[in-house]
Short mmCIF file of C-alpha atoms and ligand atoms in Angstrom, two decimals:
data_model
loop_
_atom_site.label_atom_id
_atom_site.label_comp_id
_atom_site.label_asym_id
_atom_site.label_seq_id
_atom_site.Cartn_x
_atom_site.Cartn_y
_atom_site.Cartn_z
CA UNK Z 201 44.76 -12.34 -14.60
CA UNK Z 202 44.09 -15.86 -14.38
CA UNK Z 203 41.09 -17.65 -14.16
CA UNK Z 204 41.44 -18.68 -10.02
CA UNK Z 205 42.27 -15.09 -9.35
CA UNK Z 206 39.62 -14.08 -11.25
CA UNK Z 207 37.07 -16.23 -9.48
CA UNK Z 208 38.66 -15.35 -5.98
CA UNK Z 209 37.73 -11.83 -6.72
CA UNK Z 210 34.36 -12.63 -7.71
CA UNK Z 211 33.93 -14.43 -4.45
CA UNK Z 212 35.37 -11.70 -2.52
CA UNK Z 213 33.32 -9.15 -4.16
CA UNK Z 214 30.30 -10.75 -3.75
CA UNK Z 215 31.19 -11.63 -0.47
CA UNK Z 216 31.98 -7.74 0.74
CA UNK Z 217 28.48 -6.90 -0.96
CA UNK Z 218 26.08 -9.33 0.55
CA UNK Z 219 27.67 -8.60 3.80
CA UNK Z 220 27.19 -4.94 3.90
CA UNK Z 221 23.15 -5.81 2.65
CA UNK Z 222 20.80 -5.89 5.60
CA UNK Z 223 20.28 -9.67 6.19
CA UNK Z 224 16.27 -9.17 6.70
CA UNK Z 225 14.83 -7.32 9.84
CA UNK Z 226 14.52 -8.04 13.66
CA UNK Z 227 11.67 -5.71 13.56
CA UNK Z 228 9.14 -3.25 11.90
CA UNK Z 229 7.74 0.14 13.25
CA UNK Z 230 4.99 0.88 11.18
CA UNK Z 231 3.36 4.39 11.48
CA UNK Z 232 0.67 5.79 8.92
CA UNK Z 233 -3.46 5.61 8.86
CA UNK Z 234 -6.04 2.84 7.66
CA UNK Z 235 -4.27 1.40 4.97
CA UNK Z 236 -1.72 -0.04 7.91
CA UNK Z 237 -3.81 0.28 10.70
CA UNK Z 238 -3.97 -3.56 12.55
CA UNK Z 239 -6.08 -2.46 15.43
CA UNK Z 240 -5.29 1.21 17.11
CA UNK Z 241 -8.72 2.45 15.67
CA UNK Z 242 -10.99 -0.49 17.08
CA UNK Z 243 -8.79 -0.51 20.39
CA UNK Z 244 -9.12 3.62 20.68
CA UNK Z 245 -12.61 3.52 21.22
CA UNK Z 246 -13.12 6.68 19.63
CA UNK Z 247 -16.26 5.00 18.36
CA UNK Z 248 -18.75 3.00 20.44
CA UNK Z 249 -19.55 0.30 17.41
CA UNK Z 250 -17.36 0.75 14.50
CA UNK Z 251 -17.96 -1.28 11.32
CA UNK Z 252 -14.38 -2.29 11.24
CA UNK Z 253 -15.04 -3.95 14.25
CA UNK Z 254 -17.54 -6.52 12.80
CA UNK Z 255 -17.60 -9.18 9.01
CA UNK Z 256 -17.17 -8.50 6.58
CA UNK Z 257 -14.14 -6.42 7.47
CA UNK Z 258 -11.76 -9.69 8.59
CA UNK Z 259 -13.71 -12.30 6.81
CA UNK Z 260 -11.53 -13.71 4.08
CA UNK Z 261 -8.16 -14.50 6.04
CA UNK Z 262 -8.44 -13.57 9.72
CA UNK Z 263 -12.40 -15.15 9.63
CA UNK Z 264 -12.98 -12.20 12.34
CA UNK Z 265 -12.44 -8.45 12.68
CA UNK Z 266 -9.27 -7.11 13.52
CA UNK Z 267 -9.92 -3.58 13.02
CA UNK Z 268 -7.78 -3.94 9.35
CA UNK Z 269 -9.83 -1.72 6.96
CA UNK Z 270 -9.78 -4.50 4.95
CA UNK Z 271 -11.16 -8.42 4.57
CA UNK Z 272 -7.79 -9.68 5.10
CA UNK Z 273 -3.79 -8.54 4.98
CA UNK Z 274 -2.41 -5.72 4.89
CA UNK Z 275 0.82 -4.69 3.15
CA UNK Z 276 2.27 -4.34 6.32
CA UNK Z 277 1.32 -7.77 7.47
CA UNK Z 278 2.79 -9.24 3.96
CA UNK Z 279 6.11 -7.22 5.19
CA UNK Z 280 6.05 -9.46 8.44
CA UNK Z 281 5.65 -12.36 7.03
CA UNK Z 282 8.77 -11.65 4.37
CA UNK Z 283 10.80 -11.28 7.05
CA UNK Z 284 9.40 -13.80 9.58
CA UNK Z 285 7.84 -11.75 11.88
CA UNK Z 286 4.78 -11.96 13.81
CA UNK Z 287 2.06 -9.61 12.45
CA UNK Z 288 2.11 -6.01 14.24
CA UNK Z 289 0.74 -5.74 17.31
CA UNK Z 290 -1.29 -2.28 17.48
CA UNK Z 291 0.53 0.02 20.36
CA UNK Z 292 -3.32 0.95 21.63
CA UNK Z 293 -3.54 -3.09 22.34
CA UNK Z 294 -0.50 -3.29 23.84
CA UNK Z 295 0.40 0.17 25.69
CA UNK Z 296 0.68 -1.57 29.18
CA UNK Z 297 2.85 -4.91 28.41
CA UNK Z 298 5.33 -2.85 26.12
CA UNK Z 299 8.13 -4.76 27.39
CA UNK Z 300 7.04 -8.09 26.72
CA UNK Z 301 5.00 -7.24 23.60
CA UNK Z 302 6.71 -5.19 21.92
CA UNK Z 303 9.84 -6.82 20.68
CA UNK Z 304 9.01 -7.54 17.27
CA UNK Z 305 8.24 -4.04 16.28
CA UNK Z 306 4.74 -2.42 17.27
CA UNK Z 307 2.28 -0.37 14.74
CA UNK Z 308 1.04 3.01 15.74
CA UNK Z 309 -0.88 3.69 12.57
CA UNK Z 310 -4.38 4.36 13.14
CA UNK Z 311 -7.90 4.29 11.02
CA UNK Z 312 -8.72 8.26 9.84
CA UNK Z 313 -5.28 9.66 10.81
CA UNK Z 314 -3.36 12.36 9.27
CA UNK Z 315 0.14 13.90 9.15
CA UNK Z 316 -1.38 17.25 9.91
CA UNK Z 317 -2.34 17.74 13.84
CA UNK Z 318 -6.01 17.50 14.53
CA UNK Z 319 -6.30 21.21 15.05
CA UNK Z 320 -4.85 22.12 11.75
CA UNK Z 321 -8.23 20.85 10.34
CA UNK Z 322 -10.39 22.70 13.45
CA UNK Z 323 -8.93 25.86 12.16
CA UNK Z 324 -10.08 25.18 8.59
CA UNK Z 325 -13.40 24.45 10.24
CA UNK Z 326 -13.89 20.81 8.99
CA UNK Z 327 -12.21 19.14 12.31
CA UNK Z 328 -15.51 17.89 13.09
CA UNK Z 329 -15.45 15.26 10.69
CA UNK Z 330 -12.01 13.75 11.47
CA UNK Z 331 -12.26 9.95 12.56
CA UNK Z 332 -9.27 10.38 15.30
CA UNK Z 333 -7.13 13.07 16.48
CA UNK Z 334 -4.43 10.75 16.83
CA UNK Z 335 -2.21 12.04 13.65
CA UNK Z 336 1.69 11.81 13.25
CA UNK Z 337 2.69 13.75 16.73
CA UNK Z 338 0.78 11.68 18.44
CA UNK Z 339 2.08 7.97 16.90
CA UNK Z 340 5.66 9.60 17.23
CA UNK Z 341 4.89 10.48 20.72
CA UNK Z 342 3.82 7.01 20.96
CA UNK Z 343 6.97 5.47 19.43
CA UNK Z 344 9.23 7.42 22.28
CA UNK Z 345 7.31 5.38 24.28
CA UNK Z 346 8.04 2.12 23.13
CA UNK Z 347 11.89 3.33 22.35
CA UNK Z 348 12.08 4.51 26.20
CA UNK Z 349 11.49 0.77 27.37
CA UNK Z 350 13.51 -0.52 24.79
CA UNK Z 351 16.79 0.96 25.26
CA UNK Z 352 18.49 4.22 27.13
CA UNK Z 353 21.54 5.05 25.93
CA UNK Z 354 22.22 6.83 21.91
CA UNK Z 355 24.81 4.05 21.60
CA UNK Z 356 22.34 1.12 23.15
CA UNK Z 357 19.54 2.75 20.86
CA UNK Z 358 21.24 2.63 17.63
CA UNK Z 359 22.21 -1.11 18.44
CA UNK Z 360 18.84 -1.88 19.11
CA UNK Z 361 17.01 -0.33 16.15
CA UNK Z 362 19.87 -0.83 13.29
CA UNK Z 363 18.13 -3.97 12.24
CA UNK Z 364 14.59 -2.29 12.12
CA UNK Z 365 12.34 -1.38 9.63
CA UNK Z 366 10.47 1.75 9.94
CA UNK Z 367 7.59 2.24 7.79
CA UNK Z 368 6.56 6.25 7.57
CA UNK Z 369 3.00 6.07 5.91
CA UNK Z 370 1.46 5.70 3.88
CA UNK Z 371 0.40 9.07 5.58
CA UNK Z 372 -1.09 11.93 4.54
CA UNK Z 373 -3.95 10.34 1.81
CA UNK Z 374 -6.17 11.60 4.67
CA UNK Z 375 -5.20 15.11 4.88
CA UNK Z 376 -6.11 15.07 1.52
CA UNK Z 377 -9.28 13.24 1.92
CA UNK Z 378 -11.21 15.34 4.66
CA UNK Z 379 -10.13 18.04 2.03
CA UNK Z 380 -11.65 16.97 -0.96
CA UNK Z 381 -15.08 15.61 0.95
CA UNK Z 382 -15.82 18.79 2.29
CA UNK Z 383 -15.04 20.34 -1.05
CA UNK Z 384 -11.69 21.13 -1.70
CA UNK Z 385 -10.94 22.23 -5.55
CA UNK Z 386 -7.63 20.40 -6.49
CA UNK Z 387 -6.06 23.52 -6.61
CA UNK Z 388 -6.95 24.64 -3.13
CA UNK Z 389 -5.91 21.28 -1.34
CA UNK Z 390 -2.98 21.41 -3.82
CA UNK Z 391 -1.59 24.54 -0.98
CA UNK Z 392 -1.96 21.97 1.53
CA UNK Z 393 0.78 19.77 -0.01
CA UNK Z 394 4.12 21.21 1.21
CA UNK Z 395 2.78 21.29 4.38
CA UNK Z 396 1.98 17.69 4.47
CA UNK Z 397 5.31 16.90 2.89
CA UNK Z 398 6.92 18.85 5.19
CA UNK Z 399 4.73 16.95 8.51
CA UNK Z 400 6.44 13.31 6.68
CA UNK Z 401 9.80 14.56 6.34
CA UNK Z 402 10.22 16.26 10.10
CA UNK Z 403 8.71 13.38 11.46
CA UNK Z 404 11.58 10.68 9.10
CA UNK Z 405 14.28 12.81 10.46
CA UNK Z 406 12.70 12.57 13.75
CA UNK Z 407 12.96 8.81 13.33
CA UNK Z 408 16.55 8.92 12.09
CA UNK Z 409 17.69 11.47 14.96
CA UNK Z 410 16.05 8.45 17.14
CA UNK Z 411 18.51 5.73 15.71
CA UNK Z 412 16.44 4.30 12.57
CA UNK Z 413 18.72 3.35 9.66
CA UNK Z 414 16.08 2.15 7.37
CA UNK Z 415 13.22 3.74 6.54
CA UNK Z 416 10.23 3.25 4.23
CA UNK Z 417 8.39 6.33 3.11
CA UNK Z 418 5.08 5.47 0.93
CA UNK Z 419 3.89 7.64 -1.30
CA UNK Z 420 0.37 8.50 -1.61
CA UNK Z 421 -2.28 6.05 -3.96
CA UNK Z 422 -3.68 6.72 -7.41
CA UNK Z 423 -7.10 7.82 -5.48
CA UNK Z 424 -8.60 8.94 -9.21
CA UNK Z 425 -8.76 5.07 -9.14
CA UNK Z 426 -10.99 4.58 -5.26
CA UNK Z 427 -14.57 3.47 -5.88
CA UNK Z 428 -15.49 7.01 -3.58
CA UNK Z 429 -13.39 8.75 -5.55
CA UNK Z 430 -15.19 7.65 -8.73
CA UNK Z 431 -19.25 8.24 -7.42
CA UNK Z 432 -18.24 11.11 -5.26
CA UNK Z 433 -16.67 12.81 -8.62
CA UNK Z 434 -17.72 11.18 -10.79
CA UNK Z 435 -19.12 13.12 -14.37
CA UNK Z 436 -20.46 11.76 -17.66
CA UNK Z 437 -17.21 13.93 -19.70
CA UNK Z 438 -15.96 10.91 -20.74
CA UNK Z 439 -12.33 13.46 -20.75
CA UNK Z 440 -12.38 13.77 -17.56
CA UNK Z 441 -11.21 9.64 -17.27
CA UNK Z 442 -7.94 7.80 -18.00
CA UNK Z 443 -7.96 4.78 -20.32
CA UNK Z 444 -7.88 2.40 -17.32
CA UNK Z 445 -11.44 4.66 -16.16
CA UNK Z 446 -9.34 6.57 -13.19
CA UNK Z 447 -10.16 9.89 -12.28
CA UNK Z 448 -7.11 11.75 -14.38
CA UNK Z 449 -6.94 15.13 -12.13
CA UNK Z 450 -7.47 13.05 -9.13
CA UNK Z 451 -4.77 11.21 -10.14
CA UNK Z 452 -2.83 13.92 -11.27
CA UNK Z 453 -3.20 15.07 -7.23
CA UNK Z 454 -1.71 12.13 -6.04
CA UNK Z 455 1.33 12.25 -8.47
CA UNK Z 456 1.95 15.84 -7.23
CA UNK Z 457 2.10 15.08 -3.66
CA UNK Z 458 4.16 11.96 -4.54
CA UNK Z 459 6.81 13.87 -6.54
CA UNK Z 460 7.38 16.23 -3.78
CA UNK Z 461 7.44 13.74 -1.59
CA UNK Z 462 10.35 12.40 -3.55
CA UNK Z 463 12.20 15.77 -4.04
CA UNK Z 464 11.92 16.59 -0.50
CA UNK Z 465 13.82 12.32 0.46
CA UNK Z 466 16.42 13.29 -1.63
CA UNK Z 467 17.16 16.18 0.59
CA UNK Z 468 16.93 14.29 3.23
CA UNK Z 469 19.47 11.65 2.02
CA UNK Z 470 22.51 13.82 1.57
CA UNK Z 471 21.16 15.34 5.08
CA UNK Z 472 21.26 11.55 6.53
CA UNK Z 473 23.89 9.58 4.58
CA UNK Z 474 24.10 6.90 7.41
CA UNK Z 475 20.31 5.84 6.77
CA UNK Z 476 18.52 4.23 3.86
CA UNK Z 477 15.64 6.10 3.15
CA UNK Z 478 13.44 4.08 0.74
CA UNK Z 479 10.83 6.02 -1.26
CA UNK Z 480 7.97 3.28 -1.83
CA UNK Z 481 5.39 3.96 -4.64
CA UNK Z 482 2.20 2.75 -3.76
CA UNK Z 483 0.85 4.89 -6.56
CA UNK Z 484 2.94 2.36 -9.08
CA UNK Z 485 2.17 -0.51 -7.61
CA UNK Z 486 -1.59 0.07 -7.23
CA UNK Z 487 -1.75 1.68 -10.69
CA UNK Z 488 -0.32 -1.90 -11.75
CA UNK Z 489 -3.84 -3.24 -11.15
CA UNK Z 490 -5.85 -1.60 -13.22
CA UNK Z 491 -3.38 -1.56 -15.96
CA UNK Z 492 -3.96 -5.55 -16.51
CA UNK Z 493 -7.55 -6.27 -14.37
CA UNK Z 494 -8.56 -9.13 -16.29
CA UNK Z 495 -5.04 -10.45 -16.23
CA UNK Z 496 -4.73 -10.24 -12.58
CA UNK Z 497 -8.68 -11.91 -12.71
CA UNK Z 498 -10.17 -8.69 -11.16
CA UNK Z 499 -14.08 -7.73 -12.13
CA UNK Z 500 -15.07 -4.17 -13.68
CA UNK Z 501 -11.31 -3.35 -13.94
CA UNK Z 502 -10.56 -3.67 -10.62
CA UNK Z 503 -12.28 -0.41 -9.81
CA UNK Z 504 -16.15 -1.64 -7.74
CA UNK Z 505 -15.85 -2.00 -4.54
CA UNK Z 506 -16.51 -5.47 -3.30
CA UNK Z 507 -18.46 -4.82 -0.23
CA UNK Z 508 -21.12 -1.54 -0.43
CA UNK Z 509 -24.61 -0.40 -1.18
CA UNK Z 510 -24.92 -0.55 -4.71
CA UNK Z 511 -24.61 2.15 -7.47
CA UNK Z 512 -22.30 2.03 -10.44
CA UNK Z 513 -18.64 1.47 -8.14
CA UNK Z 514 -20.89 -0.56 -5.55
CA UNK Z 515 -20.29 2.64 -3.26
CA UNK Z 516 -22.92 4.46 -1.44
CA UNK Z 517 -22.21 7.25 0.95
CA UNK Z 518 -25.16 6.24 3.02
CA UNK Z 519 -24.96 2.52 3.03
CA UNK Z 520 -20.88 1.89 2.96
CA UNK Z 521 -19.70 -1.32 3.84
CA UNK Z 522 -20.91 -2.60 7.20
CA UNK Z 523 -24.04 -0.17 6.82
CA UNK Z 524 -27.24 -1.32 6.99
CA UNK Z 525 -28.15 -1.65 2.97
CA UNK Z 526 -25.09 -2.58 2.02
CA UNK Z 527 -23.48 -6.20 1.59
CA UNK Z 528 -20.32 -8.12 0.72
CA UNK Z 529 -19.09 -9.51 -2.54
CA UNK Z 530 -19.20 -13.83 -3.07
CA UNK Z 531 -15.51 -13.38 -4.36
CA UNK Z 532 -13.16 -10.68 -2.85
CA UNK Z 533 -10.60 -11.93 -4.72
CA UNK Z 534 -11.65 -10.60 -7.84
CA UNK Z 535 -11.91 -7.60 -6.34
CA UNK Z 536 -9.39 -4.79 -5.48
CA UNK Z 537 -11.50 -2.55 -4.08
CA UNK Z 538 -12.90 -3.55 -0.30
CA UNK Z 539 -15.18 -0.86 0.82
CA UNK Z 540 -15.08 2.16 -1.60
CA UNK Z 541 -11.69 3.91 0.47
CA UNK Z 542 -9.34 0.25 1.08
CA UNK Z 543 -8.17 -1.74 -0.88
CA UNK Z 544 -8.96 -5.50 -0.55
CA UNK Z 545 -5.97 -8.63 0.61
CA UNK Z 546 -5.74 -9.57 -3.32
CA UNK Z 547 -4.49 -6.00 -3.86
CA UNK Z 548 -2.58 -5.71 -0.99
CA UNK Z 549 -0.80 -8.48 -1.90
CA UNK Z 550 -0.07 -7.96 -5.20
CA UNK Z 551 1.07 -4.20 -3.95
CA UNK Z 552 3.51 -5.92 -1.47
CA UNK Z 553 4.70 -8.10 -3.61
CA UNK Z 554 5.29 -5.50 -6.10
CA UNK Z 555 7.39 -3.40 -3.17
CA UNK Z 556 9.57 -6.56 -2.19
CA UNK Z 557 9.85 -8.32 -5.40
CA UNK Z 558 9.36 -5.46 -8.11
CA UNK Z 559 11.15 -2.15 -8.55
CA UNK Z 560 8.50 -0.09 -6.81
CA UNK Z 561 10.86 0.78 -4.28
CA UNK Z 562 13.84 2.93 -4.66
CA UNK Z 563 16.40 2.09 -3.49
CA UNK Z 564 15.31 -1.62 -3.47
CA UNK Z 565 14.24 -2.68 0.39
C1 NAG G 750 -10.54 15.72 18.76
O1 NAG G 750 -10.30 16.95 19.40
C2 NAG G 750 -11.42 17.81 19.38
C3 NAG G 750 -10.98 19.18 19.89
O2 NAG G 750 -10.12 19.07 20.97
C4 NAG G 750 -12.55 17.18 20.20
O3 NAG G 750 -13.68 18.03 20.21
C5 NAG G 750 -12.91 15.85 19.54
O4 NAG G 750 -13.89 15.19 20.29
C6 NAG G 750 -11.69 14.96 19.39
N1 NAG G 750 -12.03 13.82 18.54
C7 NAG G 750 -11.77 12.57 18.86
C8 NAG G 750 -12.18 11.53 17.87
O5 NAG G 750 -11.19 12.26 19.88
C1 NAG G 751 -27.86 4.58 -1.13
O1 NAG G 751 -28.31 3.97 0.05
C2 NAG G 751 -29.47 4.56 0.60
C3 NAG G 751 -29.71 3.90 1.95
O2 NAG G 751 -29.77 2.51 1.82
C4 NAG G 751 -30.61 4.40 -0.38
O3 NAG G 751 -31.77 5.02 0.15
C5 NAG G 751 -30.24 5.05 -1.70
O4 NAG G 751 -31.24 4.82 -2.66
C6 NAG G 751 -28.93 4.47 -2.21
N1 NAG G 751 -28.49 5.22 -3.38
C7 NAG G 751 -28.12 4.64 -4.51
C8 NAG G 751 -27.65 5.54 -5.62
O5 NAG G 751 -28.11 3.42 -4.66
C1 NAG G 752 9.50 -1.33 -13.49
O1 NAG G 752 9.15 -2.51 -14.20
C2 NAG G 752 8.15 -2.31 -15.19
C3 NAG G 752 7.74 -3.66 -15.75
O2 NAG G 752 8.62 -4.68 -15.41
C4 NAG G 752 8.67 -1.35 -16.24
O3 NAG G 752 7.69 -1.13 -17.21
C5 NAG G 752 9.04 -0.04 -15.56
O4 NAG G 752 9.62 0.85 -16.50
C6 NAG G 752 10.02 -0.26 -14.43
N1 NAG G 752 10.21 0.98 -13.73
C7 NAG G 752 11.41 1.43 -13.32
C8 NAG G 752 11.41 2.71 -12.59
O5 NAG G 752 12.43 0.81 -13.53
#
């Protein structure tokens, strides 16, 4: 072979591959619960004066509440602006202009939600102390919504969505959550896990059945390494901690659910060869943090929280962020932590960055 016919190939090759690549997105569906939520919470009403609504949540980029958990962006806002989208708007904020609001992709996630339905958690008896009933079912109920002004037709459908991002989760932390605070042993809310699993994976194929080619599904976060995490459970057996000061069978939690999560995609792949179904580990990429704190010019490792009422993780039960007694950081960005649960706009950045640019997502987005 000589050199021209050599290079011709090269061309051609690289040619064939960049053209079967997605060329970037026309849109994003985002579904999931406060780490993605832009506004569905705040707009819900579910509570008359929620703290999200007010500073400090909003302060450092939007200079206003939004109703992100969070004083800035949001993964899924770094995700629009990769791919030149507007940010998100939440479905709740625009359920009656669908048509003309909805064309860059919509977010039904929602502050408090989880995969399980609501009354999964009023038959356990701790339903009182969910935020919003408005879990999976009901932001995939939403979705067929959206879709059903969107397009008619399978063959219109797949058209329209083929250059979409769909972004499954994170879901499921909170399931999790309501477990553990009303005092869940890791082993019992382990049992919970397939069934959680299960709630991500019917809902993906629902997604795919709908026409969605590529799909993000996050795994769960290291929450061993949350500021609530760390007071709530926190004990002086110095064993009990990772070398980075994580909670290791917190941790350990989190890894479980993630590597089932995983097990269960891969099923779902060789059920669904015609979509990409990207596994996203958030655990990874947040995990990254407090590997290299001081690199990344974080304070206390990267695990206080920047805004709350004091103790040793600057988290309070009684005084959380947006409480009276508690009060906001000088410097968020040398903070991860936000408000004991979220993470702050450093960390979601660096997370995002770590899922677009790094290898925390598999297969790469
Ligand atoms: C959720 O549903 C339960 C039972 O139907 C109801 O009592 C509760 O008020 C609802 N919660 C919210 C936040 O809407
Ligand atoms: C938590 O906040 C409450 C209310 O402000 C306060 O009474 C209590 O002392 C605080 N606890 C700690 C450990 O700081
Ligand atoms: C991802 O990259 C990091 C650092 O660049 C490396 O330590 C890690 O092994 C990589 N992980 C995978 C799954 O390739």
């Amino acid at each position: 072979m000589n050199m021209l016919t050599l290079f011709l190939l090269v061309v051609c090759v690289s040619i064939t591959l960049s053209s079967s690549l997605p060329l970037g997105y026309d849109r994003i569906y985002s579904f999931g619960d406060s780490l993605a939520d832009t506004g569905n919470f705040l707009h819900s009403g579910a509570l008359t004066n929620p703290v999200i609504g007010k500073l400090p949540y909003g302060e450092t980029f939007f200079h206003r509440a939004t109703g992100r958990c969070s004083n800035g962006r949001l993964i899924v806002d770094f995700f629009a602006e990769e791919f030149g989208l507007p940010y998100l708007p939440p479905y709740l904020a625009i359920a009656k202009r669908l048509k003309s609001e909805a064309e860059n992709g919509v977010n039904f996630a929602i502050a408090g939600a989880t995969a399980l339905d609501a009354k999964f958690f009023y038959d356990q008896g701790f339903g009182r102390i969910l935020w919003t009933n408005d879990s999976l079912t009901t932001q995939l109920g939403w979705f067929k919504k959206v879709k059903s002004t969107m397009c008619t037709t399978k063959q219109d459908c797949d058209s329209y969505f083929k250059r979409s991002l769909f972004l499954m989760g994170e879901i499921g932390g909170n399931d999790y959550n309501y477990a553990f605070f009303v005092g869940g042993t890791v082993k019992k809310v382990k049992g919970m896990v397939p069934f959680v699993v299960g709630t991500i994976i019917a809902a993906t194929s629902m997604l795919i059945e709908e026409g969605a080619r590529e799909v993000v599904v996050p795994g769960n976060l290291p929450v061993g390494c949350s500021a609530a995490y760390l007071t709530l459970f926190g004990t002086r057996d110095k064993t009990m901690y990772d070398r980075n000061g994580c909670l290791k069978y917190h941790n350990a939690f989190s890894k479980y659910h993630n590597d089932q999560l995983k097990l269960a995609l891969e099923k779902l792949r060789q059920k669904y060869p015609q979509a990409r179904i990207i596994y996203a580990d958030y655990y990874g990429a947040t995990k990254a943090l407090f590997h290299i704190p001081h690199h990344l010019g974080l304070k206390n490792g990267g695990l206080s929280a920047c805004c709350g009422g004091g103790g040793p993780y600057n988290f309070n039960y009684t005084a959380r962020c947006g409480h009276i007694g508690s009060k906001s950081c000088a410097d968020p960005a040398t903070y991860a932590n936000w408000d004991g649960m979220h993470l702050t706009e450093t960390a979601y950045r660096h997370i995002a960055t770590g899922l677009l640019k790094g290898n925390f997502t598999s297969p790469p987005i």
